[in-house]
Amino acid sequence: MAHKSSRRLRSPTTEAPAARYTLMALAFLFLTLFLLLPLVAVFIEAFRKGTAEFLAAFGDPDTLAAIRLTLLVAVIAVPLNLVFGVAAAWAIAKFEFKGKAFLTTLIDLPFSVSPVISGLVYVLLFGAGSVLGPWLKSHGIEILFAVPGIVLATIFVTFPFVARELIPLMQEQGTGDEEAALSLGASGWQTFWYVTLPNIKWGLLYGVLLCNARAMGEFGAVSVVSGHIRGLTNTMPLHVEILYNEYNFVAAFAVASLLAALALVTLIVKTALELHYGAEIAAGRKH
Amino acid sequence: MTTTAAASGRWRLRQPSVIPGFGLTLGFSLAYLTLIILIPLAGLVWRSASLSGAEFLGILSDPRTVNALKVSFGTAFIAAIVNVVFGVIVAWVIVRYEFPGRRIVDAVVDLPFALPTAVAGIALAALYAPNGWIGQILNVVGIKAAFNPTGIVIALVFIGLPFVVRTVQPVMEEIDSEIEEAAATLGANRFQTVFRVLLPGLAPAILTGFALAFARGVGEYGSVIFIAGNIPYVSEIAPLLIVIRLEEFSYGAATAIATIMLALSFAMLLVINLIQAWSRRRYGHGA
């Protein structure tokens, strides 16, 4: 009896140790095989032939051009989506108007479109067979297979990131602070700069972080509109593909390792933000 | 400007508010949304509508198109099932168990969101190819895990995992321990409590996670093409076929395939929304 009752002391709302360790082992094995090993493989393959070979990959002018283009695209696309995200969140969170739910759904639309289709829509809009194509050509404006097309495709796929972080956050915060500022005589802009912005800064940073990671790493959409001209319209992810298909594995993984490092930094900053400013990032975010 | 409208009670776009900037932010948001997302997408629909019915059906009944769609939807379905099983286990381990490094495991789950798809693609190909670390081991047991549909499933498991974990995790955290205690006091063993009390409550979240992972998998391109082998009729995915048709300047064929994919993804989005509405009614919280 004593033996039996001591066994009963185990909490009835958790699993037996054997089940617990089996589940943990399954989870760790799965995460290792599918997430950790690929990440580790990137760095190991990049340094397979030593540091000198790794560094040599960055001596290639095409690689440097790809890095510059990726930075340029992010520098244009991220601020535009940031301004949009703040404006959309202001309109949606601070006001009650007809069609609000529909507008929120439309903002999330790019997430449910395949990246390849996100690129395709711009090919159909600006390509040779389109209505705009001949006009653009006669005016010497290059959008497709040039930087503007890459920027547009990147804006498309990263469109919702900032807005969807800010909307629930600003809805949770309500309009009390702004109303107080306005009643004390602050102008609209002053209210935004000195009251709203400090309230949403960590959530904003969080959205920008995710937006930037996707902007620098986008492959499918950019691949369709880029034209893959080496040194001119190749972003880093596209350059990785070209090097890989040329069996230049060390260089491919070297460029990839730079993108993987960006992903790691993104994850670390994201985790730190969640840890320290969880409540100020988004309503109800638990992790 | 709406104060008089409020008094008269006639139809108005928005409810009155002292907060300024509604016209500016909503106007800018709508203009930006229309230019970047709506016009390009409408262009796709318009282009697709200009194909005759016979042309459209001809493209869609082409065996290569049919096979590509089957491969995309089939592999995305299997990968989403795998992700549901392991995603729920991973979420369970993170939410329920205390172990060193829990926060790191939690952060690692987001890796597929942060790592560019092309980087994931070449890393997975390097690991699962017949001469790769994992591929070698699988080869011994007679499993070929790359350059065939199995390889596509592996890439889509990588891409889809966070969708399931991040959908299920918050709902799992909200589970009231009283429910489990009640089940235990009524004589249910742990197995019964988990499978007949806890998991049914998680069903809407699991279903939503499944749908999100599935939808993402169907459209995925970057991580798949390196490990798929891209053999027409066997391991060629629909987004790749769109790219191939574009490179052949068969804009009609690319548009038709894209339209079908888009229609199917929107149908999925609708299903997700219905599940969430149903779950809110039934369980009082969103999935």
Coordinates of C-alpha atoms in Angstrom, one line a residue:
Chain A
M1 CA 0.0 0.0 0.0
A2 CA 2.7 2.4 1.0
H3 CA 4.4 1.7 -2.3
K4 CA 1.3 2.3 -4.2
S5 CA 0.5 5.6 -2.5
S6 CA 4.0 6.9 -3.1
R7 CA 3.4 6.2 -6.8
R8 CA 0.2 8.1 -6.7
L9 CA 2.1 11.2 -5.5
R10 CA 3.1 11.8 -9.1
S11 CA 1.1 14.7 -10.4
P12 CA -1.9 13.5 -12.4
T13 CA -1.6 16.5 -14.8
T14 CA 1.7 15.6 -16.3
E15 CA 3.1 12.6 -18.2
A16 CA 5.1 9.7 -16.7
P17 CA 8.8 10.4 -16.9
A18 CA 9.2 7.8 -19.7
A19 CA 6.6 9.5 -21.8
R20 CA 8.1 12.9 -21.0
Y21 CA 11.6 11.9 -22.0
T22 CA 10.4 10.2 -25.2
L23 CA 8.5 13.3 -26.3
M24 CA 11.5 15.5 -25.5
A25 CA 13.8 13.2 -27.4
L26 CA 11.5 13.2 -30.4
A27 CA 11.2 17.0 -30.4
F28 CA 15.0 17.5 -30.1
L29 CA 15.7 14.9 -32.8
F30 CA 13.2 16.5 -35.2
L31 CA 14.5 20.1 -34.5
T32 CA 18.1 18.9 -35.0
L33 CA 17.5 17.1 -38.2
F34 CA 15.3 19.7 -39.8
L35 CA 16.5 23.0 -38.4
L36 CA 19.8 22.9 -36.6
L37 CA 21.8 20.7 -39.0
P38 CA 20.9 22.8 -42.1
L39 CA 22.1 25.9 -40.3
V40 CA 25.3 24.2 -39.1
A41 CA 25.8 22.8 -42.6
V42 CA 25.9 26.2 -44.2
F43 CA 28.9 27.3 -42.1
I44 CA 30.7 24.0 -42.4
E45 CA 30.4 23.9 -46.2
A46 CA 31.5 27.6 -46.4
F47 CA 34.7 26.8 -44.5
R48 CA 35.2 23.3 -46.0
K49 CA 38.4 24.4 -47.9
G50 CA 39.6 26.8 -45.2
T51 CA 39.3 30.4 -44.3
A52 CA 41.3 31.6 -47.3
E53 CA 38.9 30.0 -49.8
F54 CA 36.0 31.4 -47.8
L55 CA 37.4 34.9 -48.0
A56 CA 38.3 34.5 -51.6
A57 CA 34.6 34.3 -52.4
F58 CA 34.2 37.9 -51.3
G59 CA 36.9 39.1 -53.6
D60 CA 34.7 38.4 -56.6
P61 CA 33.3 41.7 -57.9
D62 CA 30.0 40.0 -58.8
T63 CA 29.6 38.9 -55.2
L64 CA 30.2 42.4 -53.9
A65 CA 27.7 43.8 -56.4
A66 CA 25.1 41.3 -55.2
I67 CA 25.7 42.3 -51.6
R68 CA 25.4 46.0 -52.5
L69 CA 22.2 45.4 -54.5
T70 CA 20.7 43.5 -51.6
L71 CA 21.4 46.3 -49.2
L72 CA 20.1 48.9 -51.7
V73 CA 16.8 47.0 -52.1
A74 CA 16.3 46.6 -48.4
V75 CA 17.1 50.3 -47.8
I76 CA 14.4 51.3 -50.2
A77 CA 11.8 48.6 -49.5
V78 CA 11.9 48.5 -45.7
P79 CA 11.3 52.3 -45.0
L80 CA 8.5 52.4 -47.5
N81 CA 6.7 49.5 -45.8
L82 CA 7.5 51.0 -42.5
V83 CA 5.7 54.3 -43.4
F84 CA 2.8 52.2 -44.8
G85 CA 2.7 50.0 -41.7
V86 CA 2.5 53.0 -39.4
A87 CA -0.1 54.8 -41.5
A88 CA -2.3 51.7 -41.9
A89 CA -2.1 50.9 -38.2
W90 CA -3.0 54.5 -37.3
A91 CA -6.0 54.4 -39.5
I92 CA -7.1 50.9 -38.5
A93 CA -6.3 51.1 -34.7
K94 CA -7.3 54.6 -33.9
F95 CA -10.6 54.8 -35.8
E96 CA -13.8 52.9 -36.3
F97 CA -14.8 52.9 -39.9
K98 CA -16.7 50.7 -42.4
G99 CA -14.7 48.1 -44.2
K100 CA -12.0 47.9 -41.6
A101 CA -12.0 44.1 -41.3
F102 CA -11.8 43.8 -45.1
L103 CA -8.9 46.3 -45.3
T104 CA -7.0 44.2 -42.6
T105 CA -7.6 41.1 -44.6
L106 CA -6.3 42.8 -47.8
I107 CA -3.1 43.9 -46.0
D108 CA -2.3 40.2 -45.2
L109 CA -3.0 39.1 -48.8
P110 CA 0.7 39.0 -49.9
F111 CA 1.3 36.3 -47.3
S112 CA -1.0 33.9 -49.1
V113 CA 0.4 34.5 -52.5
S114 CA 3.3 32.3 -53.8
P115 CA 6.5 34.3 -54.1
V116 CA 6.7 33.2 -57.8
I117 CA 3.2 34.7 -58.4
S118 CA 4.3 37.9 -56.6
G119 CA 7.0 38.3 -59.2
L120 CA 4.8 37.1 -62.1
V121 CA 2.2 39.9 -61.5
Y122 CA 4.9 42.5 -62.2
V123 CA 6.1 40.7 -65.3
L124 CA 2.5 40.8 -66.5
L125 CA 2.2 44.5 -65.6
F126 CA 5.4 45.8 -67.1
G127 CA 6.6 43.0 -69.5
A128 CA 6.8 43.2 -73.2
G129 CA 3.3 41.8 -73.7
S130 CA 1.6 44.2 -71.3
V131 CA -0.3 47.4 -71.8
L132 CA 2.5 49.4 -70.1
G133 CA 5.4 47.5 -71.7
P134 CA 5.6 49.3 -75.0
W135 CA 5.1 52.7 -73.5
L136 CA 7.9 52.1 -70.9
K137 CA 10.2 50.9 -73.7
S138 CA 9.6 53.9 -75.9
H139 CA 10.4 56.2 -72.9
G140 CA 13.5 54.2 -72.0
I141 CA 12.2 53.3 -68.6
E142 CA 13.5 50.0 -67.3
I143 CA 11.5 48.3 -64.6
L144 CA 11.6 44.6 -65.3
F145 CA 15.0 42.9 -65.3
A146 CA 16.3 46.0 -63.5
V147 CA 16.5 47.4 -60.0
P148 CA 13.0 49.0 -59.8
G149 CA 11.3 45.6 -60.5
I150 CA 13.4 43.9 -57.8
V151 CA 12.4 46.6 -55.4
L152 CA 8.7 46.3 -56.3
A153 CA 8.7 42.5 -55.9
T154 CA 10.5 42.9 -52.5
I155 CA 8.0 45.5 -51.4
F156 CA 5.1 43.1 -52.4
V157 CA 6.4 40.1 -50.4
T158 CA 7.3 42.2 -47.3
F159 CA 4.2 44.4 -47.4
P160 CA 2.3 43.1 -44.3
F161 CA 5.2 42.7 -41.8
V162 CA 5.2 46.1 -40.1
A163 CA 1.5 46.7 -40.3
R164 CA 0.5 43.3 -38.9
E165 CA 2.8 43.9 -35.9
L166 CA 1.5 47.4 -35.2
I167 CA -2.2 46.9 -35.7
P168 CA -2.9 44.6 -32.7
L169 CA -0.5 46.6 -30.6
M170 CA -2.0 50.0 -31.3
Q171 CA -5.6 48.5 -30.9
E172 CA -4.6 47.3 -27.5
Q173 CA -3.2 50.7 -26.5
G174 CA -6.4 52.5 -27.5
T175 CA -6.7 56.3 -28.0
G176 CA -6.6 57.5 -24.4
D177 CA -3.0 58.8 -24.5
E178 CA -3.5 60.6 -27.8
E179 CA -6.7 62.2 -26.6
A180 CA -5.0 63.4 -23.4
A181 CA -2.1 65.0 -25.5
L182 CA -4.5 66.6 -27.9
S183 CA -6.7 68.0 -25.1
L184 CA -3.5 69.5 -23.6
G185 CA -3.0 71.4 -26.8
A186 CA -0.5 69.2 -28.7
S187 CA -0.8 69.2 -32.5
G188 CA -1.4 66.0 -34.4
W189 CA 2.2 65.6 -35.4
Q190 CA 3.4 66.3 -31.8
T191 CA 1.0 63.7 -30.5
F192 CA 2.4 61.2 -32.9
W193 CA 6.1 61.9 -32.3
Y194 CA 6.0 62.4 -28.5
V195 CA 3.1 60.1 -27.5
T196 CA 2.3 57.4 -30.0
L197 CA 5.8 56.6 -31.3
P198 CA 7.4 56.0 -27.9
N199 CA 4.5 53.7 -27.1
I200 CA 5.0 51.6 -30.2
K201 CA 8.8 51.8 -30.8
W202 CA 9.6 48.2 -29.7
G203 CA 6.8 46.8 -31.7
L204 CA 7.9 48.9 -34.7
L205 CA 11.5 47.7 -34.4
Y206 CA 10.2 44.1 -34.2
G207 CA 8.2 44.5 -37.4
V208 CA 11.1 46.2 -39.2
L209 CA 13.4 43.4 -38.1
L210 CA 11.2 40.7 -39.7
C211 CA 10.5 42.9 -42.7
N212 CA 14.3 43.4 -43.3
A213 CA 15.1 39.7 -42.9
R214 CA 12.6 38.8 -45.6
A215 CA 13.6 41.7 -47.8
M216 CA 17.2 40.7 -47.9
G217 CA 16.5 37.0 -48.2
E218 CA 13.6 37.0 -50.7
F219 CA 14.3 34.6 -53.6
G220 CA 11.2 33.5 -55.6
A221 CA 9.6 36.8 -56.3
V222 CA 12.9 38.5 -57.0
S223 CA 14.1 35.6 -59.2
V224 CA 11.2 36.1 -61.6
V225 CA 11.7 39.8 -62.1
S226 CA 15.5 40.1 -61.9
G227 CA 16.7 38.7 -65.2
H228 CA 19.7 37.3 -63.4
I229 CA 22.3 39.6 -64.9
R230 CA 25.5 39.1 -63.0
G231 CA 26.9 42.1 -61.3
L232 CA 23.8 44.1 -62.2
T233 CA 20.5 42.5 -61.1
N234 CA 21.6 39.7 -58.9
T235 CA 20.8 39.9 -55.2
M236 CA 22.6 37.8 -52.7
P237 CA 20.1 34.9 -52.7
L238 CA 20.1 34.8 -56.5
H239 CA 23.9 34.9 -56.5
V240 CA 23.9 31.9 -54.2
E241 CA 21.8 30.0 -56.7
I242 CA 24.1 30.9 -59.6
L243 CA 27.3 29.9 -57.7
Y244 CA 25.6 26.7 -56.6
N245 CA 24.5 25.7 -60.1
E246 CA 28.0 26.3 -61.3
Y247 CA 29.2 23.8 -58.7
N248 CA 31.2 26.6 -57.0
F249 CA 30.0 25.3 -53.6
V250 CA 32.4 27.0 -51.3
A251 CA 31.5 30.4 -52.8
A252 CA 27.8 29.6 -52.8
F253 CA 27.9 28.6 -49.1
A254 CA 30.2 31.5 -48.2
V255 CA 27.6 34.0 -49.5
A256 CA 24.8 31.9 -47.9
S257 CA 26.7 32.0 -44.6
L258 CA 26.4 35.8 -44.6
L259 CA 22.6 35.5 -45.1
A260 CA 22.5 32.8 -42.4
A261 CA 24.4 35.1 -40.0
L262 CA 21.8 37.8 -40.8
A263 CA 19.1 35.2 -39.9
L264 CA 20.9 34.4 -36.6
V265 CA 21.2 38.1 -35.7
T266 CA 17.5 38.6 -36.5
L267 CA 16.6 35.6 -34.2
I268 CA 18.8 36.8 -31.4
V269 CA 17.5 40.4 -31.5
K270 CA 13.9 39.1 -31.9
T271 CA 14.3 36.9 -28.8
A272 CA 15.8 39.7 -26.8
L273 CA 13.0 42.0 -27.8
E274 CA 10.4 39.4 -26.8
L275 CA 12.2 38.8 -23.5
H276 CA 12.5 42.4 -22.4
Y277 CA 9.7 44.2 -24.1
G278 CA 7.2 41.4 -24.6
A279 CA 4.2 43.4 -23.4
E280 CA 5.3 46.4 -25.5
I281 CA 5.7 44.4 -28.7
A282 CA 2.3 43.0 -29.2
A283 CA -0.9 42.4 -27.4
G284 CA -1.1 38.8 -26.2
R285 CA 2.3 37.7 -27.5
K286 CA 3.5 35.0 -25.2
H287 CA 6.7 33.9 -26.7
Chain B
M1 CA -16.2 66.9 -40.7
T2 CA -18.4 64.1 -39.5
T3 CA -19.8 65.8 -36.4
T4 CA -22.9 67.0 -38.2
A5 CA -23.3 63.5 -39.7
A6 CA -23.2 62.0 -36.2
A7 CA -26.0 64.2 -35.1
S8 CA -28.2 63.4 -38.0
G9 CA -27.5 59.7 -37.7
R10 CA -27.3 59.1 -41.5
W11 CA -24.8 56.8 -43.0
R12 CA -21.2 57.7 -42.3
L13 CA -17.9 56.2 -43.2
R14 CA -16.4 56.4 -39.7
Q15 CA -17.5 57.2 -36.2
P16 CA -16.5 60.6 -34.9
S17 CA -13.2 61.0 -33.1
V18 CA -10.9 63.8 -31.9
I19 CA -7.8 62.0 -33.2
P20 CA -6.5 63.7 -36.4
G21 CA -5.0 62.1 -39.5
F22 CA -7.7 59.7 -40.5
G23 CA -7.9 61.0 -44.1
L24 CA -4.2 61.2 -44.5
T25 CA -3.3 57.8 -43.1
L26 CA -6.2 55.9 -44.7
G27 CA -5.8 57.7 -48.0
F28 CA -2.1 56.9 -48.1
S29 CA -2.6 53.3 -47.0
L30 CA -5.3 52.7 -49.7
A31 CA -3.2 54.3 -52.4
Y32 CA -0.1 52.3 -51.5
L33 CA -2.1 49.1 -51.2
T34 CA -3.8 49.7 -54.5
L35 CA -0.6 50.5 -56.4
I36 CA 1.6 47.7 -54.9
I37 CA -0.8 44.9 -54.4
L38 CA -4.3 45.3 -55.9
I39 CA -3.4 46.6 -59.4
P40 CA -0.8 44.0 -60.0
L41 CA -3.1 41.2 -58.8
A42 CA -6.0 42.6 -60.8
G43 CA -3.6 42.5 -63.8
L44 CA -3.1 38.8 -63.3
V45 CA -6.9 38.2 -63.1
W46 CA -7.5 40.4 -66.1
R47 CA -4.8 38.6 -68.1
S48 CA -6.2 35.3 -67.1
A49 CA -9.8 36.4 -68.1
S50 CA -8.5 37.3 -71.5
L51 CA -7.6 33.7 -72.2
S52 CA -10.4 31.8 -73.8
G53 CA -12.1 29.0 -71.9
A54 CA -10.6 26.4 -74.3
E55 CA -7.1 27.8 -74.0
F56 CA -7.4 27.9 -70.2
L57 CA -8.6 24.3 -70.0
G58 CA -6.0 23.2 -72.6
I59 CA -3.2 24.5 -70.3
L60 CA -4.7 23.1 -67.2
S61 CA -5.3 19.7 -68.7
D62 CA -1.7 19.5 -70.0
P63 CA -0.2 16.4 -68.3
R64 CA 2.8 18.4 -67.2
T65 CA 0.6 21.1 -65.5
V66 CA -1.5 18.4 -63.9
N67 CA 1.5 16.6 -62.6
A68 CA 3.1 19.8 -61.3
L69 CA 0.0 20.7 -59.4
K70 CA -0.3 17.2 -58.0
V71 CA 3.3 17.2 -56.9
S72 CA 2.9 20.7 -55.2
F73 CA -0.4 19.9 -53.4
G74 CA 0.5 16.3 -52.6
T75 CA 3.9 17.0 -51.1
A76 CA 2.6 20.1 -49.3
F77 CA -0.2 17.9 -47.8
I78 CA 2.2 15.2 -46.6
A79 CA 4.6 17.9 -45.2
A80 CA 1.8 19.6 -43.3
I81 CA 0.7 16.3 -41.8
V82 CA 4.3 15.6 -40.6
N83 CA 4.4 19.2 -39.2
V84 CA 1.2 18.7 -37.3
V85 CA 2.5 15.6 -35.6
F86 CA 5.9 17.0 -34.7
G87 CA 4.8 20.6 -34.4
V88 CA 2.3 19.6 -31.6
I89 CA 5.0 17.6 -29.9
V90 CA 7.5 20.5 -30.1
A91 CA 4.9 23.0 -28.8
W92 CA 4.0 20.6 -26.0
V93 CA 7.6 20.2 -25.0
I94 CA 8.2 23.9 -25.0
V95 CA 5.0 24.8 -23.1
R96 CA 4.8 22.0 -20.6
Y97 CA 8.4 21.0 -19.7
E98 CA 11.1 22.8 -17.9
F99 CA 14.6 22.1 -19.1
P100 CA 17.8 24.0 -19.6
G101 CA 17.9 25.9 -22.9
R102 CA 14.1 26.0 -23.3
R103 CA 14.2 29.5 -24.5
I104 CA 16.8 28.7 -27.1
V105 CA 14.7 25.8 -28.4
D106 CA 11.7 28.2 -28.6
A107 CA 13.8 30.7 -30.6
V108 CA 15.1 28.0 -32.9
V109 CA 11.6 27.2 -34.1
D110 CA 11.5 30.6 -35.8
L111 CA 14.6 29.8 -37.9
P112 CA 12.6 29.0 -41.1
F113 CA 11.0 32.4 -40.9
A114 CA 14.4 34.1 -40.7
L115 CA 16.6 32.0 -42.9
P116 CA 16.4 32.9 -46.6
T117 CA 14.7 30.1 -48.5
A118 CA 17.6 29.7 -51.0
V119 CA 20.0 29.2 -48.1
A120 CA 17.7 26.6 -46.6
G121 CA 17.5 24.9 -50.0
I122 CA 21.2 24.5 -50.6
A123 CA 21.8 23.4 -47.0
L124 CA 19.1 20.8 -47.1
A125 CA 20.3 19.6 -50.5
A126 CA 23.8 19.3 -49.0
L127 CA 22.6 17.3 -46.0
Y128 CA 20.0 15.0 -47.7
A129 CA 21.8 14.3 -51.0
P130 CA 23.0 10.7 -51.4
N131 CA 26.6 11.9 -50.4
G132 CA 25.4 14.2 -47.7
W133 CA 25.6 13.6 -43.9
I134 CA 22.1 12.4 -43.5
G135 CA 21.7 11.2 -47.1
Q136 CA 24.5 8.7 -46.6
I137 CA 22.8 7.1 -43.6
L138 CA 19.5 7.0 -45.3
N139 CA 21.1 5.5 -48.4
V140 CA 22.3 2.5 -46.3
V141 CA 18.6 1.8 -45.4
G142 CA 17.7 2.2 -49.0
I143 CA 15.9 5.6 -48.7
K144 CA 16.6 8.2 -51.3
A145 CA 15.8 11.5 -49.7
A146 CA 16.8 14.1 -52.3
F147 CA 16.1 14.8 -56.0
N148 CA 12.7 13.1 -55.8
P149 CA 9.3 14.0 -54.1
T150 CA 10.7 12.9 -50.7
G151 CA 13.2 15.8 -51.0
I152 CA 10.4 18.2 -51.7
V153 CA 8.6 17.0 -48.5
I154 CA 11.8 17.5 -46.5
A155 CA 12.1 21.1 -47.7
L156 CA 8.4 21.8 -47.0
V157 CA 8.6 20.3 -43.5
F158 CA 11.4 22.8 -42.8
I159 CA 9.4 25.7 -44.2
G160 CA 6.1 24.8 -42.5
L161 CA 7.1 23.9 -38.9
P162 CA 6.9 27.3 -37.3
F163 CA 3.4 27.8 -38.7
V164 CA 2.1 24.8 -36.7
V165 CA 4.1 25.5 -33.5
R166 CA 3.3 29.2 -33.4
T167 CA -0.4 28.6 -34.0
V168 CA -0.8 25.8 -31.4
Q169 CA 1.6 27.1 -28.7
P170 CA -0.4 30.2 -27.5
V171 CA -3.6 28.1 -27.3
M172 CA -1.8 25.4 -25.4
E173 CA -0.5 28.0 -22.9
E174 CA -4.1 29.1 -22.2
I175 CA -5.3 25.6 -21.3
D176 CA -6.9 25.8 -17.9
S177 CA -5.3 23.2 -15.6
E178 CA -8.6 22.7 -13.9
I179 CA -9.8 20.8 -17.0
E180 CA -7.0 18.3 -16.6
E181 CA -7.5 18.1 -12.9
A182 CA -11.2 17.4 -13.4
A183 CA -10.4 14.7 -15.9
A184 CA -7.9 13.1 -13.5
T185 CA -10.3 13.2 -10.6
L186 CA -13.0 11.6 -12.7
G187 CA -10.6 8.6 -13.2
A188 CA -9.2 9.3 -16.6
N189 CA -5.6 8.1 -17.0
R190 CA -3.0 10.5 -18.6
F191 CA -3.4 9.1 -22.0
Q192 CA -7.2 9.6 -22.0
T193 CA -6.8 13.1 -20.6
V194 CA -4.4 14.1 -23.4
F195 CA -6.2 12.5 -26.3
R196 CA -9.8 12.9 -25.2
V197 CA -9.8 16.1 -23.2
L198 CA -6.8 18.3 -24.2
L199 CA -6.2 17.6 -27.9
P200 CA -9.9 18.1 -29.0
G201 CA -9.7 21.6 -27.4
L202 CA -6.6 22.2 -29.5
A203 CA -8.2 20.9 -32.7
P204 CA -9.1 24.3 -34.2
A205 CA -5.6 25.6 -33.6
I206 CA -4.0 22.5 -35.1
L207 CA -6.3 22.7 -38.1
T208 CA -5.3 26.4 -38.6
G209 CA -1.7 25.5 -38.3
F210 CA -2.1 22.7 -40.8
A211 CA -3.8 25.0 -43.3
L212 CA -1.2 27.7 -42.9
A213 CA 1.7 25.2 -43.4
F214 CA -0.1 23.6 -46.3
A215 CA -0.8 26.9 -48.0
R216 CA 2.8 28.0 -47.6
G217 CA 4.1 24.7 -48.9
V218 CA 2.0 24.8 -52.0
G219 CA 3.5 28.2 -53.0
E220 CA 7.1 27.5 -51.8
Y221 CA 9.8 27.8 -54.4
G222 CA 13.3 28.8 -53.1
S223 CA 13.9 26.0 -50.6
V224 CA 12.4 23.3 -52.9
I225 CA 14.1 23.7 -56.2
F226 CA 17.6 22.8 -54.9
I227 CA 16.6 19.5 -53.3
A228 CA 13.7 18.5 -55.7
G229 CA 15.7 17.4 -58.7
N230 CA 13.0 19.1 -60.8
I231 CA 12.2 16.2 -63.0
P232 CA 9.1 17.0 -65.2
Y233 CA 6.1 14.9 -64.3
V234 CA 7.9 13.5 -61.2
S235 CA 9.4 16.2 -58.9
E236 CA 8.6 19.5 -60.7
I237 CA 6.5 21.8 -58.5
A238 CA 3.9 24.2 -59.9
P239 CA 5.7 27.4 -59.0
L240 CA 8.8 26.1 -60.9
L241 CA 6.6 25.3 -63.9
I242 CA 5.3 29.0 -63.8
V243 CA 9.0 30.1 -64.0
I244 CA 9.7 27.7 -66.8
R245 CA 6.7 28.9 -68.8
L246 CA 7.8 32.6 -68.2
E247 CA 11.3 31.8 -69.5
E248 CA 9.6 30.3 -72.6
F249 CA 7.6 33.6 -72.9
S250 CA 4.4 31.5 -72.6
Y251 CA 2.8 34.2 -70.5
G252 CA -0.7 32.6 -71.0
A253 CA 0.4 29.3 -69.6
A254 CA 2.2 30.9 -66.6
T255 CA -0.9 33.1 -65.9
A256 CA -3.3 30.1 -66.1
I257 CA -1.3 28.0 -63.6
A258 CA -0.8 31.0 -61.3
T259 CA -4.6 31.8 -61.4
I260 CA -5.5 28.2 -60.4
M261 CA -2.9 28.3 -57.6
L262 CA -4.2 31.7 -56.4
A263 CA -7.8 30.5 -56.5
L264 CA -6.9 27.4 -54.4
S265 CA -4.9 29.5 -51.9
F266 CA -7.8 31.9 -51.4
A267 CA -10.2 29.1 -50.9
M268 CA -7.8 27.8 -48.2
L269 CA -7.7 31.3 -46.6
L270 CA -11.5 31.3 -46.5
V271 CA -11.4 27.9 -44.8
I272 CA -8.9 29.2 -42.2
N273 CA -11.2 32.1 -41.4
L274 CA -14.2 29.9 -41.1
I275 CA -12.3 27.6 -38.8
Q276 CA -11.3 30.5 -36.6
A277 CA -14.9 32.0 -36.5
W278 CA -16.2 28.5 -35.7
S279 CA -13.6 28.0 -33.0
R280 CA -14.3 31.4 -31.4
R281 CA -18.0 30.5 -31.2
R282 CA -17.3 27.0 -29.8
Y283 CA -14.3 27.7 -27.5
G284 CA -14.5 31.4 -26.9
H285 CA -11.0 32.0 -28.2
G286 CA -9.3 32.3 -31.6
A287 CA -7.1 29.6 -33.0

